[in-house]
Amino acid sequence: MTRTLTILNGPNLNLLGEREPDIYGRFTLADIESACAEAARAHGFSIAFKQTNHEGELVEHIQQSRESAGLILNAGAYTHTSVAMHDALKSLSIPIIEVHLSNIFAREPFRHHSYVSPLARGVICGLGPKGYTLAIEALTNLI
Ligand code: CA2
Protein backbone atom coordinates (compact mmCIF):
# COMPACT_ATOMS: atom_id res chain seq x y z
CA MET A 1 0.00 0.00 0.00
CA THR A 2 1.20 3.55 -0.72
CA ARG A 3 2.66 5.45 2.25
CA THR A 4 1.93 8.91 0.82
CA LEU A 5 -0.52 11.38 2.36
CA THR A 6 -1.96 14.10 0.12
CA ILE A 7 -2.29 17.54 1.72
CA LEU A 8 -4.25 20.04 -0.38
CA ASN A 9 -4.62 23.77 0.20
CA GLY A 10 -7.10 26.02 -1.56
CA PRO A 11 -7.23 29.65 -2.66
CA ASN A 12 -5.18 32.41 -1.04
CA LEU A 13 -3.40 30.08 1.37
CA ASN A 14 -0.21 30.91 -0.59
CA LEU A 15 -0.50 34.37 1.06
CA LEU A 16 -0.01 33.07 4.59
CA GLY A 17 2.56 35.06 6.51
CA GLU A 18 2.12 38.09 4.25
CA ARG A 19 -1.25 39.55 5.35
CA GLU A 20 -3.99 39.19 8.00
CA PRO A 21 -1.63 37.87 10.75
CA ASP A 22 -4.35 38.59 13.34
CA ILE A 23 -6.53 35.85 11.78
CA TYR A 24 -4.00 33.46 10.24
CA GLY A 25 -0.74 34.05 12.15
CA ARG A 26 2.76 34.82 10.87
CA PHE A 27 3.81 31.38 9.62
CA THR A 28 3.99 30.65 5.89
CA LEU A 29 2.58 27.72 3.90
CA ALA A 30 6.20 26.53 3.48
CA ASP A 31 6.46 26.40 7.31
CA ILE A 32 3.32 24.23 7.41
CA GLU A 33 4.70 21.97 4.67
CA SER A 34 7.95 21.41 6.64
CA ALA A 35 6.04 20.61 9.84
CA CYS A 36 3.80 18.18 7.92
CA ALA A 37 6.74 16.44 6.25
CA GLU A 38 8.38 15.94 9.64
CA ALA A 39 5.17 14.69 11.33
CA ALA A 40 4.44 12.30 8.45
CA ARG A 41 8.03 10.97 8.43
CA ALA A 42 7.72 10.21 12.17
CA HIS A 43 4.80 7.92 11.30
CA GLY A 44 6.54 6.32 8.31
CA PHE A 45 4.72 8.33 5.62
CA SER A 46 5.72 10.88 2.99
CA ILE A 47 3.57 13.78 1.78
CA ALA A 48 2.38 15.28 -1.48
CA PHE A 49 1.72 18.90 -0.43
CA LYS A 50 -0.09 21.17 -2.93
CA GLN A 51 -1.79 24.58 -3.13
CA THR A 52 -3.99 25.99 -5.85
CA ASN A 53 -6.06 29.12 -6.38
CA HIS A 54 -8.20 27.41 -9.08
CA GLU A 55 -11.32 25.36 -8.44
CA GLY A 56 -10.82 22.99 -11.42
CA GLU A 57 -7.23 22.34 -10.40
CA LEU A 58 -8.39 21.55 -6.86
CA VAL A 59 -10.85 19.01 -8.34
CA GLU A 60 -8.00 17.44 -10.35
CA HIS A 61 -5.74 17.25 -7.28
CA ILE A 62 -8.58 15.58 -5.34
CA GLN A 63 -9.06 13.04 -8.15
CA GLN A 64 -5.30 12.28 -8.16
CA SER A 65 -5.30 11.81 -4.37
CA ARG A 66 -7.09 8.47 -4.84
CA GLU A 67 -3.58 7.01 -5.37
CA SER A 68 -2.53 8.05 -1.85
CA ALA A 69 -3.35 6.61 1.58
CA GLY A 70 -5.35 9.57 2.87
CA LEU A 71 -6.25 13.21 2.23
CA ILE A 72 -5.93 16.31 4.43
CA LEU A 73 -7.86 19.19 2.90
CA ASN A 74 -7.97 22.89 3.69
CA ALA A 75 -10.08 23.99 0.74
CA GLY A 76 -10.05 27.67 1.80
CA ALA A 77 -13.09 29.59 0.57
CA TYR A 78 -14.08 26.72 -1.78
CA THR A 79 -15.05 24.88 1.42
CA HIS A 80 -18.15 27.08 1.54
CA THR A 81 -19.04 27.23 -2.16
CA SER A 82 -17.86 24.32 -4.29
CA VAL A 83 -20.28 21.57 -5.32
CA ALA A 84 -17.68 20.40 -7.89
CA MET A 85 -15.19 19.84 -5.08
CA HIS A 86 -17.87 18.04 -3.02
CA ASP A 87 -18.60 15.70 -5.95
CA ALA A 88 -14.88 14.93 -6.42
CA LEU A 89 -14.50 14.14 -2.71
CA LYS A 90 -17.55 11.86 -2.89
CA SER A 91 -15.77 9.67 -5.45
CA LEU A 92 -12.86 8.94 -3.08
CA SER A 93 -12.62 5.89 -0.86
CA ILE A 94 -9.56 7.07 1.15
CA PRO A 95 -10.08 8.81 4.53
CA ILE A 96 -10.40 12.61 4.42
CA ILE A 97 -9.65 15.03 7.26
CA GLU A 98 -10.84 18.63 6.89
CA VAL A 99 -8.58 21.31 8.39
CA HIS A 100 -9.00 25.06 8.85
CA LEU A 101 -6.51 27.38 10.51
CA SER A 102 -9.23 29.65 11.89
CA ASN A 103 -12.37 28.69 13.80
CA ILE A 104 -14.84 29.02 10.94
CA PHE A 105 -17.77 28.84 13.40
CA ALA A 106 -16.59 31.95 15.24
CA ARG A 107 -16.49 33.91 11.97
CA GLU A 108 -19.08 35.17 9.44
CA PRO A 109 -22.20 32.98 8.98
CA PHE A 110 -21.24 32.21 5.35
CA ARG A 111 -18.22 30.28 6.67
CA HIS A 112 -20.36 28.03 8.89
CA HIS A 113 -21.40 25.70 6.06
CA SER A 114 -18.85 23.29 4.59
CA TYR A 115 -19.16 21.16 1.45
CA VAL A 116 -16.24 19.07 2.80
CA SER A 117 -17.48 18.14 6.31
CA PRO A 118 -20.18 15.58 5.31
CA LEU A 119 -17.47 13.58 3.50
CA ALA A 120 -14.73 13.94 6.13
CA ARG A 121 -13.84 11.42 8.83
CA GLY A 122 -12.98 14.36 11.06
CA VAL A 123 -12.79 18.16 11.10
CA ILE A 124 -10.15 20.29 12.86
CA CYS A 125 -10.51 24.06 12.97
CA GLY A 126 -9.25 27.01 14.97
CA LEU A 127 -5.92 25.50 16.07
CA GLY A 128 -3.70 27.20 13.48
CA PRO A 129 -0.94 25.15 11.80
CA LYS A 130 -1.07 22.59 14.64
CA GLY A 131 -4.32 21.39 13.03
CA TYR A 132 -2.34 19.97 10.09
CA THR A 133 0.00 17.88 12.25
CA LEU A 134 -2.92 16.72 14.41
CA ALA A 135 -4.66 15.65 11.20
CA ILE A 136 -1.57 13.65 10.18
CA GLU A 137 -1.59 11.89 13.54
CA ALA A 138 -5.30 11.09 13.19
CA LEU A 139 -4.98 9.97 9.58
CA THR A 140 -2.03 7.67 10.19
CA ASN A 141 -4.03 6.04 13.00
CA LEU A 142 -7.00 5.54 10.67
CA ILE A 143 -4.99 4.02 7.81
O1 CA2 B 1 -9.24 29.11 8.34
C1 CA2 B 1 -8.96 28.57 7.27
O2 CA2 B 1 -8.03 27.78 7.13
C2 CA2 B 1 -9.78 28.93 6.01
O3 CA2 B 1 -9.89 27.76 5.21
C3 CA2 B 1 -8.99 30.00 5.30
C4 CA2 B 1 -9.70 30.58 4.08
C5 CA2 B 1 -11.12 30.99 4.44
O4 CA2 B 1 -11.82 31.40 3.26
C6 CA2 B 1 -11.89 29.88 5.12
O5 CA2 B 1 -13.18 30.36 5.46
C7 CA2 B 1 -11.18 29.40 6.35
C8 CA2 B 1 -8.97 31.81 3.55
C9 CA2 B 1 -7.50 31.65 3.34
C10 CA2 B 1 -6.95 33.00 3.05
O6 CA2 B 1 -5.67 33.06 3.59
C11 CA2 B 1 -5.07 34.29 3.63
C12 CA2 B 1 -3.85 34.34 4.26
C13 CA2 B 1 -3.18 35.52 4.35
C14 CA2 B 1 -3.70 36.67 3.78
C15 CA2 B 1 -4.92 36.62 3.14
C16 CA2 B 1 -5.60 35.42 3.04
mmCIF file of C-alpha atoms in Angstrom, residues 16-84:
data_model
loop_
_atom_site.group_PDB
_atom_site.id
_atom_site.type_symbol
_atom_site.label_atom_id
_atom_site.label_comp_id
_atom_site.label_asym_id
_atom_site.label_seq_id
_atom_site.Cartn_x
_atom_site.Cartn_y
_atom_site.Cartn_z
ATOM 1 C CA LEU A 16 -0.011 33.072 4.592
ATOM 2 C CA GLY A 17 2.563 35.059 6.514
ATOM 3 C CA GLU A 18 2.117 38.093 4.254
ATOM 4 C CA ARG A 19 -1.248 39.548 5.348
ATOM 5 C CA GLU A 20 -3.992 39.189 7.998
ATOM 6 C CA PRO A 21 -1.634 37.875 10.752
ATOM 7 C CA ASP A 22 -4.353 38.591 13.335
ATOM 8 C CA ILE A 23 -6.528 35.850 11.776
ATOM 9 C CA TYR A 24 -4.004 33.462 10.235
ATOM 10 C CA GLY A 25 -0.742 34.048 12.150
ATOM 11 C CA ARG A 26 2.761 34.821 10.871
ATOM 12 C CA PHE A 27 3.811 31.383 9.619
ATOM 13 C CA THR A 28 3.994 30.649 5.888
ATOM 14 C CA LEU A 29 2.584 27.722 3.903
ATOM 15 C CA ALA A 30 6.196 26.527 3.480
ATOM 16 C CA ASP A 31 6.463 26.404 7.308
ATOM 17 C CA ILE A 32 3.323 24.228 7.409
ATOM 18 C CA GLU A 33 4.697 21.965 4.672
ATOM 19 C CA SER A 34 7.947 21.413 6.641
ATOM 20 C CA ALA A 35 6.040 20.610 9.844
ATOM 21 C CA CYS A 36 3.795 18.181 7.922
ATOM 22 C CA ALA A 37 6.737 16.436 6.247
ATOM 23 C CA GLU A 38 8.384 15.939 9.636
ATOM 24 C CA ALA A 39 5.174 14.686 11.325
ATOM 25 C CA ALA A 40 4.443 12.296 8.451
ATOM 26 C CA ARG A 41 8.025 10.965 8.432
ATOM 27 C CA ALA A 42 7.721 10.210 12.169
ATOM 28 C CA HIS A 43 4.800 7.921 11.301
ATOM 29 C CA GLY A 44 6.541 6.319 8.307
ATOM 30 C CA PHE A 45 4.725 8.335 5.620
ATOM 31 C CA SER A 46 5.722 10.881 2.988
ATOM 32 C CA ILE A 47 3.573 13.779 1.784
ATOM 33 C CA ALA A 48 2.376 15.283 -1.484
ATOM 34 C CA PHE A 49 1.716 18.897 -0.426
ATOM 35 C CA LYS A 50 -0.088 21.170 -2.928
ATOM 36 C CA GLN A 51 -1.786 24.578 -3.132
ATOM 37 C CA THR A 52 -3.986 25.992 -5.855
ATOM 38 C CA ASN A 53 -6.064 29.120 -6.382
ATOM 39 C CA HIS A 54 -8.195 27.414 -9.075
ATOM 40 C CA GLU A 55 -11.325 25.358 -8.443
ATOM 41 C CA GLY A 56 -10.819 22.986 -11.417
ATOM 42 C CA GLU A 57 -7.227 22.340 -10.397
ATOM 43 C CA LEU A 58 -8.387 21.547 -6.860
ATOM 44 C CA VAL A 59 -10.847 19.008 -8.336
ATOM 45 C CA GLU A 60 -7.997 17.435 -10.349
ATOM 46 C CA HIS A 61 -5.736 17.249 -7.278
ATOM 47 C CA ILE A 62 -8.583 15.583 -5.342
ATOM 48 C CA GLN A 63 -9.063 13.041 -8.153
ATOM 49 C CA GLN A 64 -5.305 12.279 -8.161
ATOM 50 C CA SER A 65 -5.303 11.815 -4.373
ATOM 51 C CA ARG A 66 -7.095 8.466 -4.836
ATOM 52 C CA GLU A 67 -3.578 7.013 -5.366
ATOM 53 C CA SER A 68 -2.533 8.047 -1.851
ATOM 54 C CA ALA A 69 -3.346 6.614 1.576
ATOM 55 C CA GLY A 70 -5.354 9.573 2.867
ATOM 56 C CA LEU A 71 -6.247 13.214 2.233
ATOM 57 C CA ILE A 72 -5.926 16.308 4.435
ATOM 58 C CA LEU A 73 -7.862 19.185 2.904
ATOM 59 C CA ASN A 74 -7.973 22.892 3.685
ATOM 60 C CA ALA A 75 -10.077 23.991 0.736
ATOM 61 C CA GLY A 76 -10.048 27.672 1.800
ATOM 62 C CA ALA A 77 -13.086 29.591 0.569
ATOM 63 C CA TYR A 78 -14.077 26.720 -1.781
ATOM 64 C CA THR A 79 -15.053 24.882 1.421
ATOM 65 C CA HIS A 80 -18.151 27.082 1.540
ATOM 66 C CA THR A 81 -19.041 27.230 -2.163
ATOM 67 C CA SER A 82 -17.860 24.319 -4.290
ATOM 68 C CA VAL A 83 -20.283 21.572 -5.325
ATOM 69 C CA ALA A 84 -17.681 20.405 -7.889
#
